[in-house]
Each structure stands twice: as structure tokens, then as C-alpha cells.
Amino acid sequence: MARVYAWDGIIPVIDPAAFVHPEAVVIGDVIIGALCYVGPGAVLRGDFGRITLHPGCNVQETCVIHAFPGKDVVIEPEGHIGHGAVLHGCHIGRNVLVGMNAVVMDEAVVGENAIITAMAFVKAGAQIPPGSLAVGAPAKVIRALSADEIAWKRQGTRVYQQLAHEAAGKLAPATALAAPEPDRRRATAPAYDPLVLARAGFAD
């Protein structure tokens, strides 16, 4: 179970079908939907406003999400927030990718199917159009995304949805070994199975 804290009597909500790593911190008015994945070291602090992760989102390691006073943070379904990103008082549209170590500031709106590249800075109040690629600091839209690029992003997010479904059965506390064992097994990346969620009772 994650490190979960009430704030002023408001208790976070975590759907039973979500996976929130035990070393993530979730505070106050935070609502995490089904098949969301929240990685270790992520901090979701819902003290100034509400944070909502709609179903199928992922928030990866060491991300920070916080609301500006009176401005909620919303990540719509299939939002994909890369390692180390910071979201502050912003709205992330459906099937958006926010790249590693990117920052999205207060009152910014990122439209559906957009990609914010790694290390980008989306300034306060910026409007990133749907289906666009934004790069740099401050982030600027450089072109529209192709249908293939949008589909590639969606499949990457489905891998994280599968991970959310499977992670509780794979993660376990352990004591480090002093040396590698003979014939040490390697971890393998998930082989995405497009039907695994349907078989588990989750619709698209």
C-alpha cells in the first residue's frame, strides 16, 4: 500500500484496480482511477486543490503533481506522465504523453493526443493543441503528429495499464543478495497482450 495521508479530513481515493507503489506518496484530495499506475517516488499532493487521474493513466517514478490554489490537476484517460515530470495546476488531455523531466505549469491545457517532449517547459496558461508535438523551453508546437505516432503512444500506455494489472503480483519486498546467483534470470519487458485486460474484465 502506498504512503497515503488525509489532509484536513480529506482522504485519497484509490480504485482497487489501480497500482500505486508502496513508496509513492498520496496526500489529501486525490482520486486515482482503475488501471492507473503510480510509480515509486511519485508525490501527488492534493492540499491546495483536487488531483484526478482518470482510468488508465500512468504517473511514473519521481513525478510530482500539485494543484495551484483553486486550480485542480486533471489527467484524462490514458494520460502518460514520464519519469520525473512535474505537473502543477494543469489539465492533461486524453492519451497525452508528457515526456521525462518535462514541466507543465498552472492553467496550461494540453489537448488530446498531444506529445510534450522530454525536458520541455509548458508555461503557465499555454494551450497545446490536440494531436501536436511540443518541444523546448518554453515549449513550442512544431508540427502535427501522424496517426502512427498517436497509435504508438497509445500502445505504450496500454503496456502500463497491463503493468498496473500485474504489478501487485510481481512486486515483493526482498533482501539484496551478496553476489549474483549462477544462471541468474533476467527481467523481461512486458510483451503487450491486447486481450489481457479484456480477459480480466476491463473494457477499452
C-alpha atoms as a PDB file:
ATOM      1  CA  MET A   1       0.000   0.000   0.000  1.00  0.00           C
ATOM      2  CA  ALA A   2       1.204   3.493  -0.835  1.00  0.00           C
ATOM      3  CA  ARG A   3       2.020   6.077   1.818  1.00  0.00           C
ATOM      4  CA  VAL A   4      -1.444   7.625   1.999  1.00  0.00           C
ATOM      5  CA  TYR A   5      -2.273  10.671   4.126  1.00  0.00           C
ATOM      6  CA  ALA A   6      -5.506  12.531   4.788  1.00  0.00           C
ATOM      7  CA  TRP A   7      -5.384  16.318   4.581  1.00  0.00           C
ATOM      8  CA  ASP A   8      -7.825  18.289   6.720  1.00  0.00           C
ATOM      9  CA  GLY A   9     -10.033  15.208   6.873  1.00  0.00           C
ATOM     10  CA  ILE A  10      -9.980  14.579   3.092  1.00  0.00           C
ATOM     11  CA  ILE A  11      -8.824  11.048   2.337  1.00  0.00           C
ATOM     12  CA  PRO A  12      -7.357   9.994  -1.029  1.00  0.00           C
ATOM     13  CA  VAL A  13      -9.349   7.576  -3.200  1.00  0.00           C
ATOM     14  CA  ILE A  14      -7.509   4.735  -4.970  1.00  0.00           C
ATOM     15  CA  ASP A  15      -9.500   2.372  -7.163  1.00  0.00           C
ATOM     16  CA  PRO A  16      -8.842  -1.285  -6.242  1.00  0.00           C
ATOM     17  CA  ALA A  17      -7.816  -1.931  -9.856  1.00  0.00           C
ATOM     18  CA  ALA A  18      -5.064   0.733  -9.724  1.00  0.00           C
ATOM     19  CA  PHE A  19      -1.471   0.052  -8.709  1.00  0.00           C
ATOM     20  CA  VAL A  20       0.215   2.655  -6.511  1.00  0.00           C
ATOM     21  CA  HIS A  21       3.746   1.734  -5.464  1.00  0.00           C
ATOM     22  CA  PRO A  22       4.375   1.476  -1.706  1.00  0.00           C
ATOM     23  CA  GLU A  23       7.000   4.227  -1.951  1.00  0.00           C
ATOM     24  CA  ALA A  24       4.660   6.690  -3.673  1.00  0.00           C
ATOM     25  CA  VAL A  25       3.111   9.419  -1.508  1.00  0.00           C
ATOM     26  CA  VAL A  26      -0.561  10.358  -1.933  1.00  0.00           C
ATOM     27  CA  ILE A  27      -1.948  13.243   0.129  1.00  0.00           C
ATOM     28  CA  GLY A  28      -5.429  14.650   0.525  1.00  0.00           C
ATOM     29  CA  ASP A  29      -7.864  15.278  -2.312  1.00  0.00           C
ATOM     30  CA  VAL A  30      -6.502  12.788  -4.837  1.00  0.00           C
ATOM     31  CA  ILE A  31      -8.677  10.439  -6.895  1.00  0.00           C
ATOM     32  CA  ILE A  32      -6.925   7.610  -8.758  1.00  0.00           C
ATOM     33  CA  GLY A  33      -8.980   5.596 -11.225  1.00  0.00           C
ATOM     34  CA  ALA A  34      -8.914   1.975 -12.363  1.00  0.00           C
ATOM     35  CA  LEU A  35      -5.828   0.630 -14.148  1.00  0.00           C
ATOM     36  CA  CYS A  36      -3.753   3.654 -13.198  1.00  0.00           C
ATOM     37  CA  TYR A  37      -0.089   3.026 -12.429  1.00  0.00           C
ATOM     38  CA  VAL A  38       1.774   5.295  -9.979  1.00  0.00           C
ATOM     39  CA  GLY A  39       5.484   4.569  -9.687  1.00  0.00           C
ATOM     40  CA  PRO A  40       7.908   4.679  -6.744  1.00  0.00           C
ATOM     41  CA  GLY A  41       8.897   8.111  -5.527  1.00  0.00           C
ATOM     42  CA  ALA A  42       5.922   9.850  -7.130  1.00  0.00           C
ATOM     43  CA  VAL A  43       4.252  12.509  -4.974  1.00  0.00           C
ATOM     44  CA  LEU A  44       0.614  13.504  -5.511  1.00  0.00           C
ATOM     45  CA  ARG A  45      -0.193  16.321  -3.087  1.00  0.00           C
ATOM     46  CA  GLY A  46      -3.857  17.305  -3.025  1.00  0.00           C
ATOM     47  CA  ASP A  47      -3.802  20.011  -0.383  1.00  0.00           C
ATOM     48  CA  PHE A  48      -4.470  23.164  -2.477  1.00  0.00           C
ATOM     49  CA  GLY A  49      -6.817  21.536  -4.995  1.00  0.00           C
ATOM     50  CA  ARG A  50      -8.003  18.205  -6.354  1.00  0.00           C
ATOM     51  CA  ILE A  51      -5.827  15.836  -8.389  1.00  0.00           C
ATOM     52  CA  THR A  52      -7.755  13.434 -10.600  1.00  0.00           C
ATOM     53  CA  LEU A  53      -6.171  10.554 -12.507  1.00  0.00           C
ATOM     54  CA  HIS A  54      -8.831   9.172 -14.816  1.00  0.00           C
ATOM     55  CA  PRO A  55      -8.780   5.443 -15.645  1.00  0.00           C
ATOM     56  CA  GLY A  56      -5.769   4.033 -17.461  1.00  0.00           C
ATOM     57  CA  CYS A  57      -3.295   6.831 -16.639  1.00  0.00           C
ATOM     58  CA  ASN A  58       0.262   6.293 -15.537  1.00  0.00           C
ATOM     59  CA  VAL A  59       2.439   8.563 -13.412  1.00  0.00           C
ATOM     60  CA  GLN A  60       5.969   7.228 -13.413  1.00  0.00           C
ATOM     61  CA  GLU A  61       8.873   7.349 -10.948  1.00  0.00           C
ATOM     62  CA  THR A  62       9.653  10.619  -9.106  1.00  0.00           C
ATOM     63  CA  CYS A  63       6.870  12.624 -10.748  1.00  0.00           C
ATOM     64  CA  VAL A  64       5.423  15.491  -8.712  1.00  0.00           C
ATOM     65  CA  ILE A  65       1.796  16.560  -9.101  1.00  0.00           C
ATOM     66  CA  HIS A  66       0.385  19.530  -7.186  1.00  0.00           C
ATOM     67  CA  ALA A  67      -2.534  21.891  -7.684  1.00  0.00           C
ATOM     68  CA  PHE A  68      -2.293  25.672  -7.734  1.00  0.00           C
ATOM     69  CA  PRO A  69      -4.717  27.174  -5.182  1.00  0.00           C
ATOM     70  CA  GLY A  70      -8.172  26.788  -6.667  1.00  0.00           C
ATOM     71  CA  LYS A  71      -6.868  25.052  -9.819  1.00  0.00           C
ATOM     72  CA  ASP A  72      -7.189  21.283  -9.996  1.00  0.00           C
ATOM     73  CA  VAL A  73      -4.879  18.934 -11.846  1.00  0.00           C
ATOM     74  CA  VAL A  74      -6.705  16.600 -14.211  1.00  0.00           C
ATOM     75  CA  ILE A  75      -5.154  13.787 -16.221  1.00  0.00           C
ATOM     76  CA  GLU A  76      -7.738  12.408 -18.609  1.00  0.00           C
ATOM     77  CA  PRO A  77      -7.924   8.694 -19.535  1.00  0.00           C
ATOM     78  CA  GLU A  78      -4.715   7.157 -20.900  1.00  0.00           C
ATOM     79  CA  GLY A  79      -2.568  10.120 -19.881  1.00  0.00           C
ATOM     80  CA  HIS A  80       1.086   9.048 -19.761  1.00  0.00           C
ATOM     81  CA  ILE A  81       3.369  11.052 -17.452  1.00  0.00           C
ATOM     82  CA  GLY A  82       7.036  10.152 -17.924  1.00  0.00           C
ATOM     83  CA  HIS A  83       9.748   9.725 -15.298  1.00  0.00           C
ATOM     84  CA  GLY A  84      10.484  12.833 -13.271  1.00  0.00           C
ATOM     85  CA  ALA A  85       7.835  15.094 -14.821  1.00  0.00           C
ATOM     86  CA  VAL A  86       6.186  17.886 -12.825  1.00  0.00           C
ATOM     87  CA  LEU A  87       2.526  18.865 -13.260  1.00  0.00           C
ATOM     88  CA  HIS A  88       1.208  21.973 -11.478  1.00  0.00           C
ATOM     89  CA  GLY A  89      -2.385  23.156 -11.715  1.00  0.00           C
ATOM     90  CA  CYS A  90      -2.774  21.961 -15.317  1.00  0.00           C
ATOM     91  CA  HIS A  91      -5.102  19.885 -17.485  1.00  0.00           C
ATOM     92  CA  ILE A  92      -3.690  16.924 -19.426  1.00  0.00           C
ATOM     93  CA  GLY A  93      -5.956  15.635 -22.189  1.00  0.00           C
ATOM     94  CA  ARG A  94      -6.825  12.109 -23.171  1.00  0.00           C
ATOM     95  CA  ASN A  95      -3.959   9.957 -24.498  1.00  0.00           C
ATOM     96  CA  VAL A  96      -1.358  12.709 -23.943  1.00  0.00           C
ATOM     97  CA  LEU A  97       2.311  11.874 -23.376  1.00  0.00           C
ATOM     98  CA  VAL A  98       4.283  14.187 -21.098  1.00  0.00           C
ATOM     99  CA  GLY A  99       7.937  13.258 -21.551  1.00  0.00           C
ATOM    100  CA  MET A 100      10.603  12.626 -18.950  1.00  0.00           C
ATOM    101  CA  ASN A 101      11.533  15.624 -16.768  1.00  0.00           C
ATOM    102  CA  ALA A 102       9.051  17.889 -18.550  1.00  0.00           C
ATOM    103  CA  VAL A 103       7.206  20.577 -16.583  1.00  0.00           C
ATOM    104  CA  VAL A 104       3.600  21.644 -17.235  1.00  0.00           C
ATOM    105  CA  MET A 105       2.586  24.773 -15.352  1.00  0.00           C
ATOM    106  CA  ASP A 106      -0.552  26.376 -13.916  1.00  0.00           C
ATOM    107  CA  GLU A 107      -3.636  26.696 -16.134  1.00  0.00           C
ATOM    108  CA  ALA A 108      -1.870  25.087 -19.087  1.00  0.00           C
ATOM    109  CA  VAL A 109      -4.102  22.815 -21.177  1.00  0.00           C
ATOM    110  CA  VAL A 110      -2.590  20.016 -23.247  1.00  0.00           C
ATOM    111  CA  GLY A 111      -5.017  18.773 -25.881  1.00  0.00           C
ATOM    112  CA  GLU A 112      -5.936  15.168 -26.626  1.00  0.00           C
ATOM    113  CA  ASN A 113      -3.270  13.002 -28.300  1.00  0.00           C
ATOM    114  CA  ALA A 114      -0.522  15.634 -27.933  1.00  0.00           C
ATOM    115  CA  ILE A 115       3.080  14.800 -27.019  1.00  0.00           C
ATOM    116  CA  ILE A 116       5.211  17.043 -24.807  1.00  0.00           C
ATOM    117  CA  THR A 117       8.819  16.002 -25.328  1.00  0.00           C
ATOM    118  CA  ALA A 118      11.353  15.245 -22.601  1.00  0.00           C
ATOM    119  CA  MET A 119      12.722  18.305 -20.747  1.00  0.00           C
ATOM    120  CA  ALA A 120      10.083  20.628 -22.241  1.00  0.00           C
ATOM    121  CA  PHE A 121       8.658  23.514 -20.191  1.00  0.00           C
ATOM    122  CA  VAL A 122       4.994  24.303 -20.831  1.00  0.00           C
ATOM    123  CA  LYS A 123       4.488  27.776 -19.396  1.00  0.00           C
ATOM    124  CA  ALA A 124       1.515  28.893 -17.327  1.00  0.00           C
ATOM    125  CA  GLY A 125      -1.645  29.350 -19.363  1.00  0.00           C
ATOM    126  CA  ALA A 126      -0.254  27.706 -22.501  1.00  0.00           C
ATOM    127  CA  GLN A 127      -2.660  25.934 -24.847  1.00  0.00           C
ATOM    128  CA  ILE A 128      -1.148  22.932 -26.647  1.00  0.00           C
ATOM    129  CA  PRO A 129      -3.480  21.905 -29.487  1.00  0.00           C
ATOM    130  CA  PRO A 130      -4.742  18.335 -29.826  1.00  0.00           C
ATOM    131  CA  GLY A 131      -2.578  15.976 -31.839  1.00  0.00           C
ATOM    132  CA  SER A 132       0.514  18.188 -31.778  1.00  0.00           C
ATOM    133  CA  LEU A 133       4.192  17.788 -30.849  1.00  0.00           C
ATOM    134  CA  ALA A 134       5.576  20.434 -28.461  1.00  0.00           C
ATOM    135  CA  VAL A 135       9.288  20.803 -27.691  1.00  0.00           C
ATOM    136  CA  GLY A 136      11.637  23.138 -25.849  1.00  0.00           C
ATOM    137  CA  ALA A 137      11.620  25.665 -23.034  1.00  0.00           C
ATOM    138  CA  PRO A 138       9.248  27.352 -23.368  1.00  0.00           C
ATOM    139  CA  ALA A 139       7.509  24.586 -25.277  1.00  0.00           C
ATOM    140  CA  LYS A 140       6.530  25.391 -28.857  1.00  0.00           C
ATOM    141  CA  VAL A 141       4.374  23.356 -31.189  1.00  0.00           C
ATOM    142  CA  ILE A 142       6.491  22.266 -34.148  1.00  0.00           C
ATOM    143  CA  ARG A 143       4.098  20.029 -36.088  1.00  0.00           C
ATOM    144  CA  ALA A 144       1.079  17.768 -36.043  1.00  0.00           C
ATOM    145  CA  LEU A 145       1.506  14.136 -35.047  1.00  0.00           C
ATOM    146  CA  SER A 146       0.805  11.355 -37.516  1.00  0.00           C
ATOM    147  CA  ALA A 147      -1.813   8.685 -36.899  1.00  0.00           C
ATOM    148  CA  ASP A 148       1.025   6.165 -36.498  1.00  0.00           C
ATOM    149  CA  GLU A 149       2.703   8.277 -33.805  1.00  0.00           C
ATOM    150  CA  ILE A 150      -0.563   8.600 -31.877  1.00  0.00           C
ATOM    151  CA  ALA A 151      -1.139   4.839 -32.120  1.00  0.00           C
ATOM    152  CA  TRP A 152       2.451   4.188 -30.930  1.00  0.00           C
ATOM    153  CA  LYS A 153       1.826   6.349 -27.882  1.00  0.00           C
ATOM    154  CA  ARG A 154      -1.474   4.616 -27.124  1.00  0.00           C
ATOM    155  CA  GLN A 155       0.161   1.176 -27.234  1.00  0.00           C
ATOM    156  CA  GLY A 156       2.876   2.335 -24.821  1.00  0.00           C
ATOM    157  CA  THR A 157       0.187   3.422 -22.390  1.00  0.00           C
ATOM    158  CA  ARG A 158      -1.588   0.075 -22.730  1.00  0.00           C
ATOM    159  CA  VAL A 159       1.660  -1.592 -21.576  1.00  0.00           C
ATOM    160  CA  TYR A 160       1.453   0.481 -18.388  1.00  0.00           C
ATOM    161  CA  GLN A 161      -2.197  -0.475 -17.945  1.00  0.00           C
ATOM    162  CA  GLN A 162      -1.140  -4.107 -18.188  1.00  0.00           C
ATOM    163  CA  LEU A 163       1.627  -3.369 -15.664  1.00  0.00           C
ATOM    164  CA  ALA A 164      -0.912  -1.858 -13.266  1.00  0.00           C
ATOM    165  CA  HIS A 165      -2.953  -5.046 -13.561  1.00  0.00           C
ATOM    166  CA  GLU A 166       0.052  -7.335 -12.974  1.00  0.00           C
ATOM    167  CA  ALA A 167       2.375  -5.386 -10.659  1.00  0.00           C
ATOM    168  CA  ALA A 168       0.823  -6.324  -7.321  1.00  0.00           C
ATOM    169  CA  GLY A 169       1.545  -9.990  -8.043  1.00  0.00           C
ATOM    170  CA  LYS A 170       5.158  -9.367  -9.108  1.00  0.00           C
ATOM    171  CA  LEU A 171       6.406  -6.800  -6.598  1.00  0.00           C
ATOM    172  CA  ALA A 172       7.650  -8.188  -3.272  1.00  0.00           C
ATOM    173  CA  PRO A 173       9.981  -6.938  -0.532  1.00  0.00           C
ATOM    174  CA  ALA A 174      13.379  -8.643  -0.657  1.00  0.00           C
ATOM    175  CA  THR A 175      16.825  -8.650   0.885  1.00  0.00           C
ATOM    176  CA  ALA A 176      19.676  -7.974  -1.536  1.00  0.00           C
ATOM    177  CA  LEU A 177      21.993 -10.866  -2.392  1.00  0.00           C
ATOM    178  CA  ALA A 178      25.738 -10.550  -1.823  1.00  0.00           C
ATOM    179  CA  ALA A 179      26.538 -11.888  -5.308  1.00  0.00           C
ATOM    180  CA  PRO A 180      24.648 -12.879  -8.454  1.00  0.00           C
ATOM    181  CA  GLU A 181      23.381 -16.444  -8.420  1.00  0.00           C
ATOM    182  CA  PRO A 182      24.542 -18.820 -11.196  1.00  0.00           C
ATOM    183  CA  ASP A 183      22.362 -18.642 -14.316  1.00  0.00           C
ATOM    184  CA  ARG A 184      20.680 -15.525 -12.995  1.00  0.00           C
ATOM    185  CA  ARG A 185      17.358 -14.900 -14.725  1.00  0.00           C
ATOM    186  CA  ARG A 186      16.873 -11.576 -16.495  1.00  0.00           C
ATOM    187  CA  ALA A 187      13.846  -9.337 -16.160  1.00  0.00           C
ATOM    188  CA  THR A 188      11.935  -9.091 -19.405  1.00  0.00           C
ATOM    189  CA  ALA A 189       9.941  -6.153 -20.694  1.00  0.00           C
ATOM    190  CA  PRO A 190       6.202  -6.759 -20.856  1.00  0.00           C
ATOM    191  CA  ALA A 191       5.044  -8.376 -24.058  1.00  0.00           C
ATOM    192  CA  TYR A 192       1.866  -6.414 -24.560  1.00  0.00           C
ATOM    193  CA  ASP A 193      -1.164  -8.664 -24.840  1.00  0.00           C
ATOM    194  CA  PRO A 194      -4.069  -6.623 -26.247  1.00  0.00           C
ATOM    195  CA  LEU A 195      -6.605  -9.013 -24.721  1.00  0.00           C
ATOM    196  CA  VAL A 196      -5.187  -9.333 -21.195  1.00  0.00           C
ATOM    197  CA  LEU A 197      -7.351  -6.512 -19.840  1.00  0.00           C
ATOM    198  CA  ALA A 198     -10.472  -7.745 -21.590  1.00  0.00           C
ATOM    199  CA  ARG A 199      -9.941 -11.214 -20.121  1.00  0.00           C
ATOM    200  CA  ALA A 200      -9.578  -9.589 -16.700  1.00  0.00           C
ATOM    201  CA  GLY A 201     -12.930  -7.865 -17.127  1.00  0.00           C
ATOM    202  CA  PHE A 202     -11.815  -4.354 -18.107  1.00  0.00           C
ATOM    203  CA  ALA A 203     -13.337  -2.755 -21.183  1.00  0.00           C
ATOM    204  CA  ASP A 204     -11.393  -0.462 -23.513  1.00  0.00           C
END
